[in-house]
């Protein structure tokens, strides 16, 4: 299952963010648990590059979308979706907490929220979800090393296929242990719902993470949530 990253704003952004942050990552799965293979082990970020910049296409609602992501280690993330929405996340290295700024480029709206308040409204989006193209499974799950599935697209680099199983439904993820990204995701119906089209690990200039919100309406979702 794939998602875009919409931007929510306005006085009641705390409620709309339930939908907004469900899109912070492009894939989620609920599967049955395996004792020897867990998500953090299989999709490990240990030894990931200090900087990663990638572009990908994904399907949602029958439409193809484009996302570009800049990942500065465990400090900063920027995502741009369809040239319509951007999000910027920043945190102290190693901390689970982060601050998220989301921009609707068309309507010139900016919404700011902290991780704790995302959790308060039931959106359990973590740092990995934002920067790696996968959302942590909720509930029980099962991960199984797999052969290349029938009809699979060709990835831009070497990756290892993993099956994520939910009942009778299986989704395949081809994980790059070098880039620490899913280069391909194939849905149970055989469609390629996520494909990385380019990736590099060149140092990222600080200006990439500067938020340009001149003339934007600003919404403090933290204040809205705390007033609810």
mmCIF file of C-alpha atoms in Angstrom:
data_model
loop_
_atom_site.group_PDB
_atom_site.id
_atom_site.type_symbol
_atom_site.label_atom_id
_atom_site.label_comp_id
_atom_site.label_asym_id
_atom_site.label_seq_id
_atom_site.Cartn_x
_atom_site.Cartn_y
_atom_site.Cartn_z
ATOM 1 C CA UNK A 1 0.000 0.000 0.000
ATOM 2 C CA UNK A 2 1.449 3.377 -0.929
ATOM 3 C CA UNK A 3 0.777 6.897 0.229
ATOM 4 C CA UNK A 4 1.477 10.480 -0.758
ATOM 5 C CA UNK A 5 2.369 13.067 1.867
ATOM 6 C CA UNK A 6 -0.463 15.600 2.003
ATOM 7 C CA UNK A 7 -0.303 18.750 4.061
ATOM 8 C CA UNK A 8 -3.019 19.778 6.508
ATOM 9 C CA UNK A 9 -3.586 23.246 7.866
ATOM 10 C CA UNK A 10 -6.248 25.381 9.464
ATOM 11 C CA UNK A 11 -7.644 25.700 12.974
ATOM 12 C CA UNK A 12 -8.647 22.047 13.187
ATOM 13 C CA UNK A 13 -5.377 20.654 11.829
ATOM 14 C CA UNK A 14 -5.076 18.405 14.874
ATOM 15 C CA UNK A 15 -7.991 16.383 13.525
ATOM 16 C CA UNK A 16 -7.027 16.551 9.877
ATOM 17 C CA UNK A 17 -3.523 15.392 10.694
ATOM 18 C CA UNK A 18 -5.018 11.972 11.389
ATOM 19 C CA UNK A 19 -5.258 11.697 7.607
ATOM 20 C CA UNK A 20 -2.223 13.824 6.873
ATOM 21 C CA UNK A 21 0.370 11.882 8.806
ATOM 22 C CA UNK A 22 -1.002 8.550 7.701
ATOM 23 C CA UNK A 23 0.792 9.520 4.512
ATOM 24 C CA UNK A 24 4.197 10.206 6.052
ATOM 25 C CA UNK A 25 5.529 7.024 4.656
ATOM 26 C CA UNK A 26 4.732 5.105 1.539
ATOM 27 C CA UNK A 27 4.116 1.624 2.849
ATOM 28 C CA UNK A 28 2.526 -0.010 5.868
ATOM 29 C CA UNK A 29 1.827 -3.620 6.641
ATOM 30 C CA UNK A 30 0.048 -5.598 9.341
ATOM 31 C CA UNK A 31 1.303 -9.145 9.351
ATOM 32 C CA UNK A 32 1.722 -12.151 11.688
ATOM 33 C CA UNK A 33 4.838 -12.229 13.891
ATOM 34 C CA UNK A 34 7.883 -14.400 13.306
ATOM 35 C CA UNK A 35 10.253 -15.069 16.174
ATOM 36 C CA UNK A 36 13.454 -14.834 14.127
ATOM 37 C CA UNK A 37 12.666 -12.024 11.679
ATOM 38 C CA UNK A 38 11.477 -8.688 13.007
ATOM 39 C CA UNK A 39 11.099 -5.409 11.162
ATOM 40 C CA UNK A 40 14.027 -3.575 12.715
ATOM 41 C CA UNK A 41 16.344 -6.492 12.048
ATOM 42 C CA UNK A 42 15.341 -7.105 8.429
ATOM 43 C CA UNK A 43 15.084 -3.422 7.506
ATOM 44 C CA UNK A 44 18.060 -2.366 9.578
ATOM 45 C CA UNK A 45 19.528 1.127 9.234
ATOM 46 C CA UNK A 46 22.789 0.131 10.864
ATOM 47 C CA UNK A 47 25.670 1.468 8.815
ATOM 48 C CA UNK A 48 23.449 3.537 6.556
ATOM 49 C CA UNK A 49 25.110 6.286 4.486
ATOM 50 C CA UNK A 50 25.603 9.651 6.155
ATOM 51 C CA UNK A 51 23.529 11.291 3.417
ATOM 52 C CA UNK A 52 20.905 9.939 1.028
ATOM 53 C CA UNK A 53 18.967 11.625 -1.750
ATOM 54 C CA UNK A 54 16.465 9.569 -3.716
ATOM 55 C CA UNK A 55 13.514 9.887 -6.044
ATOM 56 C CA UNK A 56 10.693 7.380 -6.391
ATOM 57 C CA UNK A 57 7.344 6.849 -8.061
ATOM 58 C CA UNK A 58 4.431 5.220 -6.296
ATOM 59 C CA UNK A 59 0.811 4.306 -6.894
ATOM 60 C CA UNK A 60 -2.095 5.317 -4.711
ATOM 61 C CA UNK A 61 -5.746 5.523 -5.642
ATOM 62 C CA UNK A 62 -4.856 4.261 -9.092
ATOM 63 C CA UNK A 63 -2.684 7.306 -9.789
ATOM 64 C CA UNK A 64 1.088 7.553 -10.064
ATOM 65 C CA UNK A 65 2.901 10.088 -7.910
ATOM 66 C CA UNK A 66 6.466 11.262 -7.511
ATOM 67 C CA UNK A 67 8.375 11.816 -4.298
ATOM 68 C CA UNK A 68 11.865 13.168 -3.687
ATOM 69 C CA UNK A 69 13.576 12.693 -0.330
ATOM 70 C CA UNK A 70 16.730 14.132 1.187
ATOM 71 C CA UNK A 71 17.948 12.352 4.328
ATOM 72 C CA UNK A 72 20.776 13.891 6.352
ATOM 73 C CA UNK A 73 21.712 10.984 8.577
ATOM 74 C CA UNK A 74 19.521 10.935 11.674
ATOM 75 C CA UNK A 75 19.222 14.741 11.915
ATOM 76 C CA UNK A 76 17.151 16.107 9.031
ATOM 77 C CA UNK A 77 14.677 14.878 6.413
ATOM 78 C CA UNK A 78 13.009 16.720 3.569
ATOM 79 C CA UNK A 79 10.263 15.221 1.357
ATOM 80 C CA UNK A 80 8.718 16.789 -1.750
ATOM 81 C CA UNK A 81 5.655 15.175 -3.321
ATOM 82 C CA UNK A 82 4.413 15.991 -6.837
ATOM 83 C CA UNK A 83 5.770 19.541 -6.494
ATOM 84 C CA UNK A 84 2.627 20.172 -4.433
ATOM 85 C CA UNK A 85 3.624 19.359 -0.866
ATOM 86 C CA UNK A 86 6.782 19.390 1.206
ATOM 87 C CA UNK A 87 7.647 18.227 4.692
ATOM 88 C CA UNK A 88 10.696 18.956 6.822
ATOM 89 C CA UNK A 89 11.605 16.930 9.913
ATOM 90 C CA UNK A 90 14.378 17.787 12.354
ATOM 91 C CA UNK A 91 15.588 16.178 15.564
ATOM 92 C CA UNK A 92 18.539 15.741 17.872
ATOM 93 C CA UNK A 93 20.607 12.736 16.676
ATOM 94 C CA UNK A 94 19.512 9.566 18.418
ATOM 95 C CA UNK A 95 16.379 11.064 19.917
ATOM 96 C CA UNK A 96 12.992 9.536 19.035
ATOM 97 C CA UNK A 97 11.404 13.001 19.165
ATOM 98 C CA UNK A 98 11.251 15.272 16.135
ATOM 99 C CA UNK A 99 9.570 18.413 14.851
ATOM 100 C CA UNK A 100 7.637 18.230 11.579
ATOM 101 C CA UNK A 101 6.795 21.170 9.310
ATOM 102 C CA UNK A 102 4.405 20.496 6.403
ATOM 103 C CA UNK A 103 3.819 22.842 3.499
ATOM 104 C CA UNK A 104 0.921 22.912 1.057
ATOM 105 C CA UNK A 105 2.642 24.687 -1.818
ATOM 106 C CA UNK A 106 -0.530 25.412 -3.767
ATOM 107 C CA UNK A 107 -2.554 26.937 -0.935
ATOM 108 C CA UNK A 108 0.516 28.371 0.810
ATOM 109 C CA UNK A 109 -0.263 26.751 4.135
ATOM 110 C CA UNK A 110 2.280 25.614 6.715
ATOM 111 C CA UNK A 111 1.489 23.279 9.619
ATOM 112 C CA UNK A 112 3.907 22.501 12.454
ATOM 113 C CA UNK A 113 3.621 19.604 14.893
ATOM 114 C CA UNK A 114 5.849 17.584 17.239
ATOM 115 C CA UNK A 115 6.090 13.803 17.376
ATOM 116 C CA UNK A 116 4.484 13.614 20.830
ATOM 117 C CA UNK A 117 1.369 15.327 19.539
ATOM 118 C CA UNK A 118 1.244 13.064 16.495
ATOM 119 C CA UNK A 119 1.146 10.169 18.943
ATOM 120 C CA UNK A 120 -1.574 11.885 20.982
ATOM 121 C CA UNK A 121 -3.862 11.870 17.934
ATOM 122 C CA UNK A 122 -3.012 8.242 17.141
ATOM 123 C CA UNK A 123 -0.456 8.764 14.377
ATOM 124 C CA UNK A 124 2.510 6.565 15.256
ATOM 125 C CA UNK A 125 4.870 7.858 12.588
ATOM 126 C CA UNK A 126 8.505 7.535 13.613
ATOM 127 C CA UNK A 127 11.761 8.803 12.149
ATOM 128 C CA UNK A 128 12.346 5.635 10.139
ATOM 129 C CA UNK A 129 8.916 5.933 8.543
ATOM 130 C CA UNK A 130 9.618 9.464 7.346
ATOM 131 C CA UNK A 131 12.982 8.820 5.747
ATOM 132 C CA UNK A 132 13.026 5.251 4.479
ATOM 133 C CA UNK A 133 9.877 4.618 2.473
ATOM 134 C CA UNK A 134 8.464 2.008 4.874
ATOM 135 C CA UNK A 135 6.135 2.277 7.845
ATOM 136 C CA UNK A 136 6.671 0.042 10.847
ATOM 137 C CA UNK A 137 4.083 -2.740 11.046
ATOM 138 C CA UNK A 138 1.314 -2.330 13.594
ATOM 139 C CA UNK A 139 0.242 -5.463 15.401
ATOM 140 C CA UNK A 140 1.577 -8.931 14.620
ATOM 141 C CA UNK A 141 3.439 -9.660 11.394
ATOM 142 C CA UNK A 142 5.553 -12.204 9.539
ATOM 143 C CA UNK A 143 8.589 -11.518 7.363
ATOM 144 C CA UNK A 144 9.882 -14.222 5.040
ATOM 145 C CA UNK A 145 12.953 -14.146 2.766
ATOM 146 C CA UNK A 146 11.605 -14.605 -0.752
ATOM 147 C CA UNK A 147 12.626 -15.297 -4.310
ATOM 148 C CA UNK A 148 11.963 -12.646 -6.939
ATOM 149 C CA UNK A 149 8.162 -12.587 -7.322
ATOM 150 C CA UNK A 150 6.544 -13.305 -10.689
ATOM 151 C CA UNK A 151 6.404 -10.242 -12.911
ATOM 152 C CA UNK A 152 8.642 -8.175 -10.666
ATOM 153 C CA UNK A 153 10.075 -4.968 -12.097
ATOM 154 C CA UNK A 154 13.828 -4.518 -12.335
ATOM 155 C CA UNK A 155 15.323 -2.386 -9.583
ATOM 156 C CA UNK A 156 18.021 0.227 -10.116
ATOM 157 C CA UNK A 157 20.409 -1.768 -7.944
ATOM 158 C CA UNK A 158 20.884 -4.938 -5.961
ATOM 159 C CA UNK A 159 18.221 -5.636 -3.342
ATOM 160 C CA UNK A 160 16.879 -8.558 -1.345
ATOM 161 C CA UNK A 161 13.241 -9.630 -1.616
ATOM 162 C CA UNK A 162 11.278 -9.978 1.593
ATOM 163 C CA UNK A 163 7.650 -11.122 1.790
ATOM 164 C CA UNK A 164 5.398 -9.350 4.300
ATOM 165 C CA UNK A 165 2.463 -11.619 4.993
ATOM 166 C CA UNK A 166 -0.986 -10.695 6.278
ATOM 167 C CA UNK A 167 -3.345 -13.634 6.329
ATOM 168 C CA UNK A 168 -3.712 -14.764 2.732
ATOM 169 C CA UNK A 169 -2.192 -11.549 1.360
ATOM 170 C CA UNK A 170 1.515 -11.150 0.635
ATOM 171 C CA UNK A 171 3.341 -7.974 -0.320
ATOM 172 C CA UNK A 172 6.953 -8.131 -1.528
ATOM 173 C CA UNK A 173 9.632 -5.589 -0.628
ATOM 174 C CA UNK A 174 13.043 -5.502 -2.282
ATOM 175 C CA UNK A 175 15.321 -3.933 0.330
ATOM 176 C CA UNK A 176 18.709 -2.442 -0.503
ATOM 177 C CA UNK A 177 21.123 -3.171 2.320
ATOM 178 C CA UNK A 178 23.456 -0.539 0.839
ATOM 179 C CA UNK A 179 21.088 2.399 0.385
ATOM 180 C CA UNK A 180 18.851 1.295 3.286
ATOM 181 C CA UNK A 181 15.767 1.746 1.106
ATOM 182 C CA UNK A 182 13.069 -0.385 -0.485
ATOM 183 C CA UNK A 183 14.014 -0.168 -4.162
ATOM 184 C CA UNK A 184 10.773 -1.908 -5.162
ATOM 185 C CA UNK A 185 7.478 -2.814 -3.529
ATOM 186 C CA UNK A 186 5.113 -5.195 -5.279
ATOM 187 C CA UNK A 187 1.531 -5.461 -4.073
ATOM 188 C CA UNK A 188 -0.354 -8.722 -3.648
ATOM 189 C CA UNK A 189 -2.040 -8.193 -7.027
ATOM 190 C CA UNK A 190 1.337 -7.999 -8.786
ATOM 191 C CA UNK A 191 1.407 -4.242 -9.327
ATOM 192 C CA UNK A 192 4.603 -2.335 -8.633
ATOM 193 C CA UNK A 193 3.385 0.238 -6.134
ATOM 194 C CA UNK A 194 6.792 1.751 -5.271
ATOM 195 C CA UNK A 195 9.932 2.101 -7.365
ATOM 196 C CA UNK A 196 13.086 4.068 -6.567
ATOM 197 C CA UNK A 197 14.229 5.727 -9.787
ATOM 198 C CA UNK A 198 17.445 7.358 -8.559
ATOM 199 C CA UNK A 199 19.592 7.424 -5.444
ATOM 200 C CA UNK A 200 22.889 9.001 -4.454
ATOM 201 C CA UNK A 201 24.840 9.573 -1.273
ATOM 202 C CA UNK A 202 26.567 12.869 -1.975
ATOM 203 C CA UNK A 203 26.805 15.389 0.869
ATOM 204 C CA UNK A 204 23.649 17.499 1.080
ATOM 205 C CA UNK A 205 23.973 21.279 1.295
ATOM 206 C CA UNK A 206 22.393 22.978 4.296
ATOM 207 C CA UNK A 207 20.273 25.151 1.992
ATOM 208 C CA UNK A 208 18.285 22.044 0.981
ATOM 209 C CA UNK A 209 16.729 21.992 4.459
ATOM 210 C CA UNK A 210 15.850 25.689 4.586
ATOM 211 C CA UNK A 211 12.065 26.152 4.628
ATOM 212 C CA UNK A 212 10.815 28.755 2.167
ATOM 213 C CA UNK A 213 7.406 29.788 3.494
ATOM 214 C CA UNK A 214 7.265 33.472 2.635
ATOM 215 C CA UNK A 215 3.612 34.516 2.348
ATOM 216 C CA UNK A 216 2.337 31.229 3.844
ATOM 217 C CA UNK A 217 -0.390 30.999 6.458
ATOM 218 C CA UNK A 218 1.119 29.298 9.492
ATOM 219 C CA UNK A 219 -0.765 26.869 11.699
ATOM 220 C CA UNK A 220 0.537 25.635 15.041
ATOM 221 C CA UNK A 221 -1.044 22.193 15.354
ATOM 222 C CA UNK A 222 0.649 21.679 18.717
ATOM 223 C CA UNK A 223 -1.364 24.574 20.150
ATOM 224 C CA UNK A 224 -4.571 23.264 18.580
ATOM 225 C CA UNK A 225 -4.067 19.805 20.073
ATOM 226 C CA UNK A 226 -3.213 21.140 23.507
ATOM 227 C CA UNK A 227 -6.420 23.214 23.504
ATOM 228 C CA UNK A 228 -8.617 20.200 22.551
#
